[in-house]
């Protein structure tokens, strides 16, 4: 249960950041922010996991990186549908 709570905590952080960036950005820059932010989230999560190699008793886990990416991506679901509706 402790591990599941940690997974949920990290996913909410990236989901919240993703929604904030999506709704506070200008529509002109959203696609760039979506891809650039996704790359930034990947680098941040991967860097944190990579640094855990030096902590005794801890090992890096790619699952946390994937969860961060899924949470970030979930915030952007429906972005293309909204942009298509706005053009027509």
PDB file of C-alpha atoms in Angstrom:
ATOM      1  CA  UNK A   1       0.000   0.000   0.000  1.00  0.00           C
ATOM      2  CA  UNK A   2       2.883   2.383   0.703  1.00  0.00           C
ATOM      3  CA  UNK A   3       4.253   1.866  -2.808  1.00  0.00           C
ATOM      4  CA  UNK A   4       0.845   2.484  -4.363  1.00  0.00           C
ATOM      5  CA  UNK A   5       0.474   5.706  -2.403  1.00  0.00           C
ATOM      6  CA  UNK A   6       3.864   6.886  -3.709  1.00  0.00           C
ATOM      7  CA  UNK A   7       2.838   6.107  -7.279  1.00  0.00           C
ATOM      8  CA  UNK A   8      -0.426   8.020  -6.911  1.00  0.00           C
ATOM      9  CA  UNK A   9       1.343  10.978  -5.307  1.00  0.00           C
ATOM     10  CA  UNK A  10       3.839  11.330  -8.142  1.00  0.00           C
ATOM     11  CA  UNK A  11       1.158  10.945 -10.809  1.00  0.00           C
ATOM     12  CA  UNK A  12      -1.014  13.730  -9.335  1.00  0.00           C
ATOM     13  CA  UNK A  13       1.925  16.119  -9.354  1.00  0.00           C
ATOM     14  CA  UNK A  14       2.596  15.673 -13.073  1.00  0.00           C
ATOM     15  CA  UNK A  15      -1.103  15.589 -13.945  1.00  0.00           C
ATOM     16  CA  UNK A  16      -1.630  18.883 -12.129  1.00  0.00           C
ATOM     17  CA  UNK A  17       1.356  20.504 -13.803  1.00  0.00           C
ATOM     18  CA  UNK A  18       0.147  19.289 -17.194  1.00  0.00           C
ATOM     19  CA  UNK A  19      -3.358  20.693 -16.711  1.00  0.00           C
ATOM     20  CA  UNK A  20      -1.957  23.981 -15.448  1.00  0.00           C
ATOM     21  CA  UNK A  21       0.323  24.397 -18.428  1.00  0.00           C
ATOM     22  CA  UNK A  22      -2.445  23.382 -20.834  1.00  0.00           C
ATOM     23  CA  UNK A  23      -5.043  25.819 -19.557  1.00  0.00           C
ATOM     24  CA  UNK A  24      -2.762  28.750 -18.728  1.00  0.00           C
ATOM     25  CA  UNK A  25      -0.948  28.781 -22.065  1.00  0.00           C
ATOM     26  CA  UNK A  26      -1.916  30.556 -25.255  1.00  0.00           C
ATOM     27  CA  UNK A  27      -3.446  28.238 -27.872  1.00  0.00           C
ATOM     28  CA  UNK A  28      -0.715  29.215 -30.327  1.00  0.00           C
ATOM     29  CA  UNK A  29       1.984  27.643 -28.115  1.00  0.00           C
ATOM     30  CA  UNK A  30       0.133  24.608 -26.749  1.00  0.00           C
ATOM     31  CA  UNK A  31       1.523  22.036 -29.163  1.00  0.00           C
ATOM     32  CA  UNK A  32       5.089  23.168 -28.471  1.00  0.00           C
ATOM     33  CA  UNK A  33       4.473  23.164 -24.728  1.00  0.00           C
ATOM     34  CA  UNK A  34       2.887  19.721 -24.914  1.00  0.00           C
ATOM     35  CA  UNK A  35       5.915  18.134 -26.591  1.00  0.00           C
ATOM     36  CA  UNK A  36       8.562  20.267 -24.881  1.00  0.00           C
ATOM     37  CA  UNK A  37       6.952  19.778 -21.491  1.00  0.00           C
ATOM     38  CA  UNK A  38       6.724  16.034 -22.094  1.00  0.00           C
ATOM     39  CA  UNK A  39      10.431  15.968 -22.833  1.00  0.00           C
ATOM     40  CA  UNK A  40      11.100  18.039 -19.716  1.00  0.00           C
ATOM     41  CA  UNK A  41       8.984  15.714 -17.563  1.00  0.00           C
ATOM     42  CA  UNK A  42      10.847  12.723 -18.959  1.00  0.00           C
ATOM     43  CA  UNK A  43      14.249  14.311 -18.245  1.00  0.00           C
ATOM     44  CA  UNK A  44      13.223  15.346 -14.728  1.00  0.00           C
ATOM     45  CA  UNK A  45      11.772  11.960 -13.794  1.00  0.00           C
ATOM     46  CA  UNK A  46      14.659  10.071 -15.371  1.00  0.00           C
ATOM     47  CA  UNK A  47      17.192  12.313 -13.636  1.00  0.00           C
ATOM     48  CA  UNK A  48      15.596  11.752 -10.242  1.00  0.00           C
ATOM     49  CA  UNK A  49      15.623   7.995 -10.784  1.00  0.00           C
ATOM     50  CA  UNK A  50      19.211   8.096 -12.038  1.00  0.00           C
ATOM     51  CA  UNK A  51      20.367   9.964  -8.930  1.00  0.00           C
ATOM     52  CA  UNK A  52      18.870   7.253  -6.719  1.00  0.00           C
ATOM     53  CA  UNK A  53      21.733   4.949  -7.705  1.00  0.00           C
ATOM     54  CA  UNK A  54      23.890   6.592  -5.042  1.00  0.00           C
ATOM     55  CA  UNK A  55      21.381   6.150  -2.195  1.00  0.00           C
ATOM     56  CA  UNK A  56      22.032   2.946  -0.232  1.00  0.00           C
ATOM     57  CA  UNK A  57      19.078   0.577  -0.353  1.00  0.00           C
ATOM     58  CA  UNK A  58      17.386   2.362  -3.265  1.00  0.00           C
ATOM     59  CA  UNK A  59      17.375   1.368  -6.883  1.00  0.00           C
ATOM     60  CA  UNK A  60      16.144   3.337  -9.875  1.00  0.00           C
ATOM     61  CA  UNK A  61      12.856   2.227 -11.394  1.00  0.00           C
ATOM     62  CA  UNK A  62      11.640   3.115 -14.892  1.00  0.00           C
ATOM     63  CA  UNK A  63       8.044   2.668 -13.728  1.00  0.00           C
ATOM     64  CA  UNK A  64       8.138   6.080 -12.050  1.00  0.00           C
ATOM     65  CA  UNK A  65       9.314   7.664 -15.292  1.00  0.00           C
ATOM     66  CA  UNK A  66       6.520   5.979 -17.239  1.00  0.00           C
ATOM     67  CA  UNK A  67       3.921   7.044 -14.667  1.00  0.00           C
ATOM     68  CA  UNK A  68       5.106  10.652 -14.928  1.00  0.00           C
ATOM     69  CA  UNK A  69       4.819  10.503 -18.716  1.00  0.00           C
ATOM     70  CA  UNK A  70       1.336   8.943 -18.613  1.00  0.00           C
ATOM     71  CA  UNK A  71       0.140  11.575 -16.116  1.00  0.00           C
ATOM     72  CA  UNK A  72       1.547  14.405 -18.250  1.00  0.00           C
ATOM     73  CA  UNK A  73      -0.045  12.913 -21.380  1.00  0.00           C
ATOM     74  CA  UNK A  74      -3.400  12.425 -19.658  1.00  0.00           C
ATOM     75  CA  UNK A  75      -3.579  16.167 -19.034  1.00  0.00           C
ATOM     76  CA  UNK A  76      -3.322  16.780 -22.780  1.00  0.00           C
ATOM     77  CA  UNK A  77      -5.942  14.226 -23.884  1.00  0.00           C
ATOM     78  CA  UNK A  78      -8.564  15.989 -25.951  1.00  0.00           C
ATOM     79  CA  UNK A  79      -6.270  18.855 -26.920  1.00  0.00           C
ATOM     80  CA  UNK A  80      -6.544  18.089 -30.646  1.00  0.00           C
ATOM     81  CA  UNK A  81     -10.326  17.832 -30.531  1.00  0.00           C
ATOM     82  CA  UNK A  82     -10.578  21.263 -28.917  1.00  0.00           C
ATOM     83  CA  UNK A  83      -8.200  22.851 -31.398  1.00  0.00           C
ATOM     84  CA  UNK A  84     -10.083  21.311 -34.346  1.00  0.00           C
ATOM     85  CA  UNK A  85     -13.430  22.616 -33.048  1.00  0.00           C
ATOM     86  CA  UNK A  86     -12.005  26.090 -32.630  1.00  0.00           C
ATOM     87  CA  UNK A  87     -10.919  26.278 -36.291  1.00  0.00           C
ATOM     88  CA  UNK A  88     -14.246  25.309 -37.848  1.00  0.00           C
TER      89      UNK A  88
END
